[in-house]
């Protein structure tokens, strides 16, 4: 029997709303991967579309959890970071990566901090610069175009040309050890795509999925989690991007038409498709 793959995901728990750990835990687990969690914060809901949400910052808990894991000899094959509650948490997370990741382990950083040209509630350029430092520990970084622009101190716009996307992806390679997965390419009509940029040889591949005209919170987490799962099962970055894009599209399609479900996508209904996607890509 092969050894179990173990992943740690570090991001917040939104008690209501499909994002962060409530997406990452079931999606990565659905790939047959043992998934541990380290909550950066606990929120009553996510921060998009809800007012008056509560937040409990768990920064002070992070070093104590790390110490206990060290005592127990707990290590991970990969560490996957998402929504980080504050800049103060970054150094603790770096310590966890340094001490709890296996020598040949992988780091995935989804710099979840902005979208549609704006920071999420409570974040600013100082936070983005700190996030850039965390990205540099990553083997794979998965920003959207807004996050990419904040990392690079560039102005954002709704649409970038193919050449502009390639330039951004190339510049982002300074923030990763291996690959940039830049999401949000729109230069191909009726499709939404991403660039898979290989730092080693500066090569780039475009991956496209049919665009679904629907906007929802949490799709970045659905994409990142299925990308992580696919990669850990041996898929190449381009294959993993294709699987993640298609899985996210299916989850969106399951949600379209339900006007009462604007707080996330019905990724749970797409989970049975993972087996078929892994076989077909």
Tab-separated table of C-alpha atoms in Angstrom:
chain	number	residue	atom	x	y	z
A	1	UNK	CA	0.000	0.000	0.000
A	2	UNK	CA	1.416	3.408	-0.993
A	3	UNK	CA	2.174	5.979	1.679
A	4	UNK	CA	-0.602	8.469	2.350
A	5	UNK	CA	-0.092	11.971	0.948
A	6	UNK	CA	-0.605	14.572	3.672
A	7	UNK	CA	-1.335	18.220	2.971
A	8	UNK	CA	-1.724	21.137	5.354
A	9	UNK	CA	-3.912	24.035	4.256
A	10	UNK	CA	-3.624	27.356	6.080
A	11	UNK	CA	-6.532	29.765	5.626
A	12	UNK	CA	-9.593	31.058	7.411
A	13	UNK	CA	-12.771	29.289	8.398
A	14	UNK	CA	-15.846	31.169	7.214
A	15	UNK	CA	-18.580	29.460	9.206
A	16	UNK	CA	-21.121	30.304	6.478
A	17	UNK	CA	-20.209	30.837	2.852
A	18	UNK	CA	-18.356	28.464	0.573
A	19	UNK	CA	-14.737	29.568	0.573
A	20	UNK	CA	-11.333	29.018	2.171
A	21	UNK	CA	-11.144	25.943	4.414
A	22	UNK	CA	-14.781	24.973	3.864
A	23	UNK	CA	-13.812	24.529	0.200
A	24	UNK	CA	-10.195	23.381	0.539
A	25	UNK	CA	-10.827	20.589	3.046
A	26	UNK	CA	-13.549	18.718	1.108
A	27	UNK	CA	-12.082	19.350	-2.357
A	28	UNK	CA	-8.504	18.290	-1.613
A	29	UNK	CA	-9.823	15.355	0.420
A	30	UNK	CA	-11.930	14.283	-2.570
A	31	UNK	CA	-8.675	13.633	-4.447
A	32	UNK	CA	-7.907	10.951	-1.856
A	33	UNK	CA	-5.441	13.174	-0.009
A	34	UNK	CA	-5.294	13.447	3.764
A	35	UNK	CA	-5.914	17.120	4.483
A	36	UNK	CA	-5.038	18.861	7.748
A	37	UNK	CA	-6.130	22.411	8.498
A	38	UNK	CA	-4.671	25.403	10.293
A	39	UNK	CA	-7.250	28.205	10.607
A	40	UNK	CA	-5.862	31.728	10.321
A	41	UNK	CA	-9.134	33.167	11.635
A	42	UNK	CA	-12.762	32.256	12.255
A	43	UNK	CA	-15.406	34.433	10.592
A	44	UNK	CA	-19.165	34.195	10.996
A	45	UNK	CA	-19.480	34.568	7.201
A	46	UNK	CA	-17.089	35.454	4.434
A	47	UNK	CA	-16.515	39.135	3.726
A	48	UNK	CA	-18.298	39.531	0.387
A	49	UNK	CA	-21.999	40.316	0.381
A	50	UNK	CA	-22.454	40.101	4.142
A	51	UNK	CA	-22.484	42.963	6.636
A	52	UNK	CA	-21.606	42.947	10.322
A	53	UNK	CA	-19.673	39.684	10.160
A	54	UNK	CA	-17.600	38.657	13.170
A	55	UNK	CA	-13.881	37.888	13.023
A	56	UNK	CA	-11.686	36.102	15.537
A	57	UNK	CA	-8.006	36.394	14.671
A	58	UNK	CA	-6.050	33.245	15.571
A	59	UNK	CA	-2.529	34.657	15.185
A	60	UNK	CA	-1.529	33.834	18.769
A	61	UNK	CA	-2.526	30.193	18.299
A	62	UNK	CA	-0.245	29.541	15.326
A	63	UNK	CA	3.108	29.154	17.154
A	64	UNK	CA	1.593	26.932	19.842
A	65	UNK	CA	0.079	24.641	17.212
A	66	UNK	CA	3.454	24.437	15.478
A	67	UNK	CA	5.178	23.529	18.745
A	68	UNK	CA	2.690	20.718	19.376
A	69	UNK	CA	3.173	19.355	15.873
A	70	UNK	CA	6.931	19.412	16.379
A	71	UNK	CA	6.525	17.443	19.595
A	72	UNK	CA	4.343	14.892	17.786
A	73	UNK	CA	6.676	14.650	14.781
A	74	UNK	CA	4.012	15.724	12.311
A	75	UNK	CA	5.223	16.601	8.791
A	76	UNK	CA	3.467	17.367	5.526
A	77	UNK	CA	4.090	16.555	1.868
A	78	UNK	CA	2.702	19.943	0.878
A	79	UNK	CA	1.532	23.162	2.475
A	80	UNK	CA	-1.179	25.184	0.735
A	81	UNK	CA	-1.921	28.718	1.941
A	82	UNK	CA	-5.001	30.753	1.128
A	83	UNK	CA	-6.701	33.615	2.962
A	84	UNK	CA	-4.314	34.912	5.639
A	85	UNK	CA	-5.965	37.077	8.265
A	86	UNK	CA	-3.187	39.621	8.815
A	87	UNK	CA	0.352	40.563	7.858
A	88	UNK	CA	1.443	39.609	11.372
A	89	UNK	CA	0.674	35.959	10.593
A	90	UNK	CA	3.132	35.733	7.714
A	91	UNK	CA	6.256	35.143	9.824
A	92	UNK	CA	4.517	32.409	11.824
A	93	UNK	CA	3.447	30.741	8.596
A	94	UNK	CA	7.002	30.901	7.270
A	95	UNK	CA	8.138	29.146	10.465
A	96	UNK	CA	5.544	26.422	9.934
A	97	UNK	CA	6.702	25.907	6.342
A	98	UNK	CA	10.342	25.759	7.455
A	99	UNK	CA	9.731	23.276	10.262
A	100	UNK	CA	6.773	21.093	9.191
A	101	UNK	CA	7.303	20.598	5.459
A	102	UNK	CA	9.133	17.469	4.373
A	103	UNK	CA	12.488	18.099	2.650
A	104	UNK	CA	11.015	17.338	-0.779
A	105	UNK	CA	7.642	18.896	0.018
A	106	UNK	CA	5.820	21.454	-2.108
A	107	UNK	CA	4.418	24.879	-1.206
A	108	UNK	CA	1.332	26.299	-2.940
A	109	UNK	CA	0.488	29.960	-2.291
A	110	UNK	CA	-2.876	31.336	-3.326
A	111	UNK	CA	-2.422	35.051	-2.475
A	112	UNK	CA	-6.112	35.461	-1.683
A	113	UNK	CA	-6.397	39.179	-0.989
A	114	UNK	CA	-8.115	40.949	-3.889
A	115	UNK	CA	-10.347	40.648	-6.949
A	116	UNK	CA	-12.034	42.838	-9.551
A	117	UNK	CA	-9.489	45.619	-9.022
A	118	UNK	CA	-9.951	45.969	-5.266
A	119	UNK	CA	-8.494	44.580	-2.055
A	120	UNK	CA	-10.692	42.431	0.130
A	121	UNK	CA	-11.936	44.108	3.262
A	122	UNK	CA	-9.062	45.032	5.611
A	123	UNK	CA	-6.164	44.516	3.179
A	124	UNK	CA	-3.851	47.117	1.629
A	125	UNK	CA	-0.606	47.469	-0.325
A	126	UNK	CA	1.489	46.842	2.785
A	127	UNK	CA	-0.273	43.491	3.180
A	128	UNK	CA	0.321	42.736	-0.509
A	129	UNK	CA	4.035	43.373	-0.109
A	130	UNK	CA	4.131	40.991	2.846
A	131	UNK	CA	2.194	38.447	0.797
A	132	UNK	CA	4.840	38.796	-1.887
A	133	UNK	CA	7.451	37.622	0.630
A	134	UNK	CA	5.347	34.541	1.387
A	135	UNK	CA	4.916	33.854	-2.329
A	136	UNK	CA	8.685	33.587	-2.683
A	137	UNK	CA	8.558	30.434	-0.561
A	138	UNK	CA	6.072	28.919	-2.994
A	139	UNK	CA	6.746	26.339	-5.663
A	140	UNK	CA	3.417	27.326	-7.220
A	141	UNK	CA	1.677	30.693	-6.866
A	142	UNK	CA	-1.898	31.169	-8.098
A	143	UNK	CA	-2.828	34.867	-8.291
A	144	UNK	CA	-5.662	36.410	-10.267
A	145	UNK	CA	-4.897	39.542	-12.291
A	146	UNK	CA	-5.829	41.918	-9.451
A	147	UNK	CA	-3.549	40.162	-6.976
A	148	UNK	CA	-0.804	40.031	-9.605
A	149	UNK	CA	-1.015	43.770	-10.132
A	150	UNK	CA	-0.802	44.486	-6.406
A	151	UNK	CA	2.190	42.167	-6.075
A	152	UNK	CA	3.902	43.980	-8.941
A	153	UNK	CA	2.703	47.513	-8.052
A	154	UNK	CA	1.022	47.768	-11.458
A	155	UNK	CA	-2.306	49.396	-12.349
A	156	UNK	CA	-5.151	46.941	-12.899
A	157	UNK	CA	-7.697	46.973	-15.710
A	158	UNK	CA	-10.590	44.694	-16.591
A	159	UNK	CA	-8.975	43.191	-19.663
A	160	UNK	CA	-5.344	42.604	-20.592
A	161	UNK	CA	-3.972	41.680	-23.983
A	162	UNK	CA	-2.235	38.368	-24.512
A	163	UNK	CA	1.106	40.157	-24.574
A	164	UNK	CA	0.348	42.007	-21.345
A	165	UNK	CA	-0.643	38.775	-19.608
A	166	UNK	CA	2.605	37.161	-20.686
A	167	UNK	CA	4.567	40.131	-19.381
A	168	UNK	CA	2.804	39.988	-16.009
A	169	UNK	CA	3.355	36.233	-15.724
A	170	UNK	CA	7.033	36.669	-16.523
A	171	UNK	CA	7.455	39.387	-13.914
A	172	UNK	CA	5.642	37.242	-11.351
A	173	UNK	CA	8.267	34.529	-11.778
A	174	UNK	CA	10.397	36.551	-9.346
A	175	UNK	CA	7.825	35.571	-6.705
A	176	UNK	CA	7.992	31.774	-7.095
A	177	UNK	CA	10.467	28.920	-7.093
A	178	UNK	CA	8.873	26.997	-9.956
A	179	UNK	CA	5.559	28.025	-11.520
A	180	UNK	CA	3.151	30.931	-11.838
A	181	UNK	CA	-0.493	30.090	-12.521
A	182	UNK	CA	-1.939	33.462	-13.542
A	183	UNK	CA	-5.734	33.382	-13.648
A	184	UNK	CA	-8.092	35.698	-15.484
A	185	UNK	CA	-6.966	35.791	-19.110
A	186	UNK	CA	-9.837	36.987	-21.340
A	187	UNK	CA	-8.183	37.587	-24.709
A	188	UNK	CA	-9.865	34.544	-26.273
A	189	UNK	CA	-13.558	35.238	-26.954
A	190	UNK	CA	-16.115	33.332	-24.829
A	191	UNK	CA	-13.332	31.696	-22.855
A	192	UNK	CA	-11.678	32.322	-19.526
A	193	UNK	CA	-8.098	31.254	-19.253
A	194	UNK	CA	-4.868	31.226	-17.352
A	195	UNK	CA	-1.170	31.189	-18.049
A	196	UNK	CA	1.067	28.440	-16.726
A	197	UNK	CA	4.524	30.022	-16.600
A	198	UNK	CA	7.594	27.889	-15.954
A	199	UNK	CA	10.305	29.879	-14.198
A	200	UNK	CA	13.069	27.445	-15.098
A	201	UNK	CA	12.901	27.949	-18.853
A	202	UNK	CA	10.587	31.009	-19.067
A	203	UNK	CA	8.085	29.020	-21.120
A	204	UNK	CA	4.380	29.777	-20.989
A	205	UNK	CA	1.268	27.780	-21.841
A	206	UNK	CA	-2.272	29.100	-22.130
A	207	UNK	CA	-5.115	27.005	-20.744
A	208	UNK	CA	-8.724	27.925	-21.534
A	209	UNK	CA	-12.150	26.818	-20.371
A	210	UNK	CA	-15.525	27.851	-21.694
A	211	UNK	CA	-16.591	30.994	-19.858
A	212	UNK	CA	-19.769	30.852	-17.779
A	213	UNK	CA	-21.375	34.285	-17.396
A	214	UNK	CA	-21.707	34.155	-13.629
A	215	UNK	CA	-19.774	35.857	-10.830
A	216	UNK	CA	-19.512	34.293	-7.384
A	217	UNK	CA	-17.367	34.366	-4.291
A	218	UNK	CA	-15.083	31.403	-3.653
A	219	UNK	CA	-14.333	30.252	-7.191
A	220	UNK	CA	-10.641	31.034	-6.677
A	221	UNK	CA	-10.596	28.629	-3.731
A	222	UNK	CA	-12.337	25.950	-5.787
A	223	UNK	CA	-9.738	26.370	-8.523
A	224	UNK	CA	-6.723	26.441	-6.192
A	225	UNK	CA	-7.864	23.425	-4.186
A	226	UNK	CA	-8.477	21.267	-7.254
A	227	UNK	CA	-5.156	22.422	-8.729
A	228	UNK	CA	-3.359	21.354	-5.544
A	229	UNK	CA	-5.125	17.994	-5.505
A	230	UNK	CA	-4.337	17.309	-9.171
A	231	UNK	CA	-0.680	18.284	-8.801
A	232	UNK	CA	-0.179	16.090	-5.760
A	233	UNK	CA	-1.525	13.126	-7.744
A	234	UNK	CA	1.195	13.610	-10.337
A	235	UNK	CA	-0.442	15.813	-12.955
A	236	UNK	CA	1.751	18.380	-14.696
A	237	UNK	CA	1.041	22.064	-13.963
A	238	UNK	CA	-0.724	22.443	-17.318
A	239	UNK	CA	-2.804	19.308	-16.760
A	240	UNK	CA	-3.646	20.417	-13.213
A	241	UNK	CA	-4.706	23.833	-14.511
A	242	UNK	CA	-6.995	22.191	-17.090
A	243	UNK	CA	-8.578	19.966	-14.439
A	244	UNK	CA	-8.990	22.839	-11.984
A	245	UNK	CA	-10.482	25.121	-14.622
A	246	UNK	CA	-12.960	22.500	-15.755
A	247	UNK	CA	-13.906	21.534	-12.187
A	248	UNK	CA	-14.528	25.199	-11.344
A	249	UNK	CA	-16.638	25.640	-14.497
A	250	UNK	CA	-18.762	22.614	-13.589
A	251	UNK	CA	-19.252	23.969	-10.048
A	252	UNK	CA	-20.391	27.309	-11.459
A	253	UNK	CA	-22.779	25.606	-13.889
A	254	UNK	CA	-24.330	23.717	-10.962
A	255	UNK	CA	-25.061	27.079	-9.316
A	256	UNK	CA	-26.394	29.164	-12.204
A	257	UNK	CA	-30.098	29.839	-11.887
A	258	UNK	CA	-30.327	29.658	-8.110
A	259	UNK	CA	-30.836	33.300	-7.136
A	260	UNK	CA	-30.667	32.436	-3.435
A	261	UNK	CA	-27.162	31.009	-3.762
A	262	UNK	CA	-24.958	34.057	-4.365
A	263	UNK	CA	-22.484	33.402	-1.534
A	264	UNK	CA	-20.520	30.639	-3.301
A	265	UNK	CA	-20.751	27.864	-5.868
A	266	UNK	CA	-22.166	24.378	-5.458
A	267	UNK	CA	-18.800	22.663	-5.689
A	268	UNK	CA	-20.126	19.720	-3.663
A	269	UNK	CA	-22.281	18.698	-6.625
A	270	UNK	CA	-19.212	18.782	-8.894
A	271	UNK	CA	-17.069	16.512	-6.697
A	272	UNK	CA	-18.206	13.284	-8.458
A	273	UNK	CA	-16.641	14.692	-11.656
A	274	UNK	CA	-13.128	14.655	-10.182
A	275	UNK	CA	-12.581	11.001	-11.045
A	276	UNK	CA	-13.560	11.556	-14.680
A	277	UNK	CA	-11.431	14.704	-14.987
A	278	UNK	CA	-8.357	12.928	-13.632
A	279	UNK	CA	-8.896	10.124	-16.161
A	280	UNK	CA	-9.506	12.402	-19.139
A	281	UNK	CA	-6.633	14.895	-18.694
